[in-house]
Each structure stands twice: as C-alpha cells, then as structure tokens.
Amino acid sequence: MSFFKEFREFAIKGNVIDLAVGVIIGGAFGKIVDSVVGDLIMPVVGLAFGKLDFSNLFITLGEVPPGTAPSLEAYRAAGVPVLAYGNFITIALNFLILAFIIFLMIKQINRLKRSAPPEPAATPEDIVLLREIRDSLRR
C-alpha cells in the first residue's frame, strides 16, 4: 500500500473528520468563553475584590524608562520585561470555566444517552416446560 493511499484512508476515517469538526467548534466555543469571562465574569470578580482588574496585575523585572505610563501595555511597548501574573490568572479562570462548561455538557449528554436497561430475553420454551414439570413434581 502506498504512503498516500494509506494517508487517504486514515484521513477519510470518521474519527479524524469528527476530530476536525470538534477542533473547529472548540475554537469558536473558546472565543465565546473568552468573551464571557473577559466581559461578564471578570468585571464582577474584580468588583468583588475592590475594583481589581486582573489583566493589569504585573511585576516589572527591569528598569522602566522615564516618562513611561505605568501600565502593562506601555511597559511592554517600551521593552520592559514584566511578569504579567494577572494575565495568567485570567487565562486560568478561562480554563476553569471552560472545563466546567464542558463537564456540564458531557454530563448532560451522558444523561440523555442513558436508556432503560434492556428487558431480559424471553425464556426458551424447553426451560419453561422443564420448570412446569419440576413444579408439578413438587406437589
């Protein structure tokens, strides 16, 4: 089997196509979660912690040029090395929220997939007859 023929068979398999669709939908879903976290949840969390904006939490690791505005974007534009731990907190919260939403979705899907247990198979006629004979002999 040639390399290209083997690759074509691999790429056409249903699992690979399902995976590709999942990755594309996951990317779009990630943008939605980023928006929910950045635009809805983080402002509320920041308000709960005294109007704290996590995205502007950082530690400067180098010399700040005079006249540079004290913000993360200005320091990065000036080439000052910064440890942006607030950005990490935001991304970690994004991950936790995304993982929780996926958990709820999978839990719901599994609940919907569960069906009633299958009914036991009918007892064969010879077994029924043997049971009737047994029961009649006990009397």
mmCIF file with all atom_site columns, N, CA, C and O in Angstrom, residues 16-34:
data_model
loop_
_atom_site.group_PDB
_atom_site.id
_atom_site.type_symbol
_atom_site.label_atom_id
_atom_site.label_alt_id
_atom_site.label_comp_id
_atom_site.label_asym_id
_atom_site.label_entity_id
_atom_site.label_seq_id
_atom_site.pdbx_PDB_ins_code
_atom_site.Cartn_x
_atom_site.Cartn_y
_atom_site.Cartn_z
_atom_site.occupancy
_atom_site.B_iso_or_equiv
_atom_site.pdbx_formal_charge
_atom_site.auth_seq_id
_atom_site.auth_comp_id
_atom_site.auth_asym_id
_atom_site.auth_atom_id
_atom_site.pdbx_PDB_model_num
ATOM 1  N N  . VAL A 1 16 ? -11.354 10.939 12.333 1.00 0.00 ? 16 VAL A N  1
ATOM 2  C CA . VAL A 1 16 ? -10.500 12.081 12.004 1.00 0.00 ? 16 VAL A CA 1
ATOM 3  C C  . VAL A 1 16 ? -11.373 13.281 11.630 1.00 0.00 ? 16 VAL A C  1
ATOM 4  O O  . VAL A 1 16 ? -11.125 14.402 12.053 1.00 0.00 ? 16 VAL A O  1
ATOM 5  N N  . ILE A 1 17 ? -12.417 13.034 10.859 1.00 0.00 ? 17 ILE A N  1
ATOM 6  C CA . ILE A 1 17 ? -13.302 14.127 10.466 1.00 0.00 ? 17 ILE A CA 1
ATOM 7  C C  . ILE A 1 17 ? -14.045 14.655 11.690 1.00 0.00 ? 17 ILE A C  1
ATOM 8  O O  . ILE A 1 17 ? -14.192 15.864 11.860 1.00 0.00 ? 17 ILE A O  1
ATOM 9  N N  . ASP A 1 18 ? -14.499 13.760 12.566 1.00 0.00 ? 18 ASP A N  1
ATOM 10 C CA . ASP A 1 18 ? -15.153 14.196 13.799 1.00 0.00 ? 18 ASP A CA 1
ATOM 11 C C  . ASP A 1 18 ? -14.207 15.044 14.638 1.00 0.00 ? 18 ASP A C  1
ATOM 12 O O  . ASP A 1 18 ? -14.611 16.048 15.231 1.00 0.00 ? 18 ASP A O  1
ATOM 13 N N  . LEU A 1 19 ? -12.955 14.631 14.701 1.00 0.00 ? 19 LEU A N  1
ATOM 14 C CA . LEU A 1 19 ? -11.967 15.391 15.461 1.00 0.00 ? 19 LEU A CA 1
ATOM 15 C C  . LEU A 1 19 ? -11.769 16.777 14.856 1.00 0.00 ? 19 LEU A C  1
ATOM 16 O O  . LEU A 1 19 ? -11.698 17.778 15.589 1.00 0.00 ? 19 LEU A O  1
ATOM 17 N N  . ALA A 1 20 ? -11.707 16.865 13.532 1.00 0.00 ? 20 ALA A N  1
ATOM 18 C CA . ALA A 1 20 ? -11.533 18.159 12.880 1.00 0.00 ? 20 ALA A CA 1
ATOM 19 C C  . ALA A 1 20 ? -12.719 19.076 13.176 1.00 0.00 ? 20 ALA A C  1
ATOM 20 O O  . ALA A 1 20 ? -12.533 20.261 13.481 1.00 0.00 ? 20 ALA A O  1
ATOM 21 N N  . VAL A 1 21 ? -13.914 18.536 13.096 1.00 0.00 ? 21 VAL A N  1
ATOM 22 C CA . VAL A 1 21 ? -15.104 19.337 13.406 1.00 0.00 ? 21 VAL A CA 1
ATOM 23 C C  . VAL A 1 21 ? -15.056 19.787 14.866 1.00 0.00 ? 21 VAL A C  1
ATOM 24 O O  . VAL A 1 21 ? -15.358 20.932 15.190 1.00 0.00 ? 21 VAL A O  1
ATOM 25 N N  . GLY A 1 22 ? -14.647 18.887 15.756 1.00 0.00 ? 22 GLY A N  1
ATOM 26 C CA . GLY A 1 22 ? -14.544 19.232 17.175 1.00 0.00 ? 22 GLY A CA 1
ATOM 27 C C  . GLY A 1 22 ? -13.545 20.348 17.427 1.00 0.00 ? 22 GLY A C  1
ATOM 28 O O  . GLY A 1 22 ? -13.791 21.241 18.243 1.00 0.00 ? 22 GLY A O  1
ATOM 29 N N  . VAL A 1 23 ? -12.421 20.310 16.733 1.00 0.00 ? 23 VAL A N  1
ATOM 30 C CA . VAL A 1 23 ? -11.405 21.351 16.914 1.00 0.00 ? 23 VAL A CA 1
ATOM 31 C C  . VAL A 1 23 ? -11.933 22.703 16.428 1.00 0.00 ? 23 VAL A C  1
ATOM 32 O O  . VAL A 1 23 ? -11.751 23.733 17.080 1.00 0.00 ? 23 VAL A O  1
ATOM 33 N N  . ILE A 1 24 ? -12.614 22.701 15.285 1.00 0.00 ? 24 ILE A N  1
ATOM 34 C CA . ILE A 1 24 ? -13.149 23.954 14.746 1.00 0.00 ? 24 ILE A CA 1
ATOM 35 C C  . ILE A 1 24 ? -14.212 24.520 15.683 1.00 0.00 ? 24 ILE A C  1
ATOM 36 O O  . ILE A 1 24 ? -14.200 25.713 16.018 1.00 0.00 ? 24 ILE A O  1
ATOM 37 N N  . ILE A 1 25 ? -15.130 23.682 16.126 1.00 0.00 ? 25 ILE A N  1
ATOM 38 C CA . ILE A 1 25 ? -16.175 24.145 17.039 1.00 0.00 ? 25 ILE A CA 1
ATOM 39 C C  . ILE A 1 25 ? -15.556 24.546 18.378 1.00 0.00 ? 25 ILE A C  1
ATOM 40 O O  . ILE A 1 25 ? -15.975 25.522 18.994 1.00 0.00 ? 25 ILE A O  1
ATOM 41 N N  . GLY A 1 26 ? -14.548 23.812 18.826 1.00 0.00 ? 26 GLY A N  1
ATOM 42 C CA . GLY A 1 26 ? -13.865 24.160 20.070 1.00 0.00 ? 26 GLY A CA 1
ATOM 43 C C  . GLY A 1 26 ? -13.209 25.526 19.995 1.00 0.00 ? 26 GLY A C  1
ATOM 44 O O  . GLY A 1 26 ? -13.229 26.283 20.965 1.00 0.00 ? 26 GLY A O  1
ATOM 45 N N  . GLY A 1 27 ? -12.626 25.861 18.840 1.00 0.00 ? 27 GLY A N  1
ATOM 46 C CA . GLY A 1 27 ? -12.024 27.188 18.677 1.00 0.00 ? 27 GLY A CA 1
ATOM 47 C C  . GLY A 1 27 ? -13.064 28.290 18.770 1.00 0.00 ? 27 GLY A C  1
ATOM 48 O O  . GLY A 1 27 ? -12.852 29.303 19.427 1.00 0.00 ? 27 GLY A O  1
ATOM 49 N N  . ALA A 1 28 ? -14.194 28.076 18.116 1.00 0.00 ? 28 ALA A N  1
ATOM 50 C CA . ALA A 1 28 ? -15.273 29.071 18.186 1.00 0.00 ? 28 ALA A CA 1
ATOM 51 C C  . ALA A 1 28 ? -15.836 29.150 19.595 1.00 0.00 ? 28 ALA A C  1
ATOM 52 O O  . ALA A 1 28 ? -16.126 30.231 20.108 1.00 0.00 ? 28 ALA A O  1
ATOM 53 N N  . PHE A 1 29 ? -15.986 27.994 20.238 1.00 0.00 ? 29 PHE A N  1
ATOM 54 C CA . PHE A 1 29 ? -16.507 27.967 21.600 1.00 0.00 ? 29 PHE A CA 1
ATOM 55 C C  . PHE A 1 29 ? -15.535 28.643 22.555 1.00 0.00 ? 29 PHE A C  1
ATOM 56 O O  . PHE A 1 29 ? -15.946 29.320 23.497 1.00 0.00 ? 29 PHE A O  1
ATOM 57 N N  . GLY A 1 30 ? -14.237 28.488 22.303 1.00 0.00 ? 30 GLY A N  1
ATOM 58 C CA . GLY A 1 30 ? -13.231 29.157 23.125 1.00 0.00 ? 30 GLY A CA 1
ATOM 59 C C  . GLY A 1 30 ? -13.352 30.666 23.066 1.00 0.00 ? 30 GLY A C  1
ATOM 60 O O  . GLY A 1 30 ? -13.182 31.356 24.069 1.00 0.00 ? 30 GLY A O  1
ATOM 61 N N  . LYS A 1 31 ? -13.667 31.201 21.881 1.00 0.00 ? 31 LYS A N  1
ATOM 62 C CA . LYS A 1 31 ? -13.859 32.647 21.747 1.00 0.00 ? 31 LYS A CA 1
ATOM 63 C C  . LYS A 1 31 ? -15.075 33.111 22.553 1.00 0.00 ? 31 LYS A C  1
ATOM 64 O O  . LYS A 1 31 ? -15.051 34.176 23.171 1.00 0.00 ? 31 LYS A O  1
ATOM 65 N N  . ILE A 1 32 ? -16.124 32.295 22.533 1.00 0.00 ? 32 ILE A N  1
ATOM 66 C CA . ILE A 1 32 ? -17.316 32.639 23.311 1.00 0.00 ? 32 ILE A CA 1
ATOM 67 C C  . ILE A 1 32 ? -16.982 32.654 24.796 1.00 0.00 ? 32 ILE A C  1
ATOM 68 O O  . ILE A 1 32 ? -17.356 33.572 25.524 1.00 0.00 ? 32 ILE A O  1
ATOM 69 N N  . VAL A 1 33 ? -16.256 31.635 25.253 1.00 0.00 ? 33 VAL A N  1
ATOM 70 C CA . VAL A 1 33 ? -15.894 31.568 26.672 1.00 0.00 ? 33 VAL A CA 1
ATOM 71 C C  . VAL A 1 33 ? -14.974 32.723 27.041 1.00 0.00 ? 33 VAL A C  1
ATOM 72 O O  . VAL A 1 33 ? -15.119 33.327 28.105 1.00 0.00 ? 33 VAL A O  1
ATOM 73 N N  . ASP A 1 34 ? -14.032 33.082 26.154 1.00 0.00 ? 34 ASP A N  1
ATOM 74 C CA . ASP A 1 34 ? -13.165 34.237 26.421 1.00 0.00 ? 34 ASP A CA 1
ATOM 75 C C  . ASP A 1 34 ? -13.990 35.500 26.607 1.00 0.00 ? 34 ASP A C  1
ATOM 76 O O  . ASP A 1 34 ? -13.725 36.303 27.501 1.00 0.00 ? 34 ASP A O  1
#
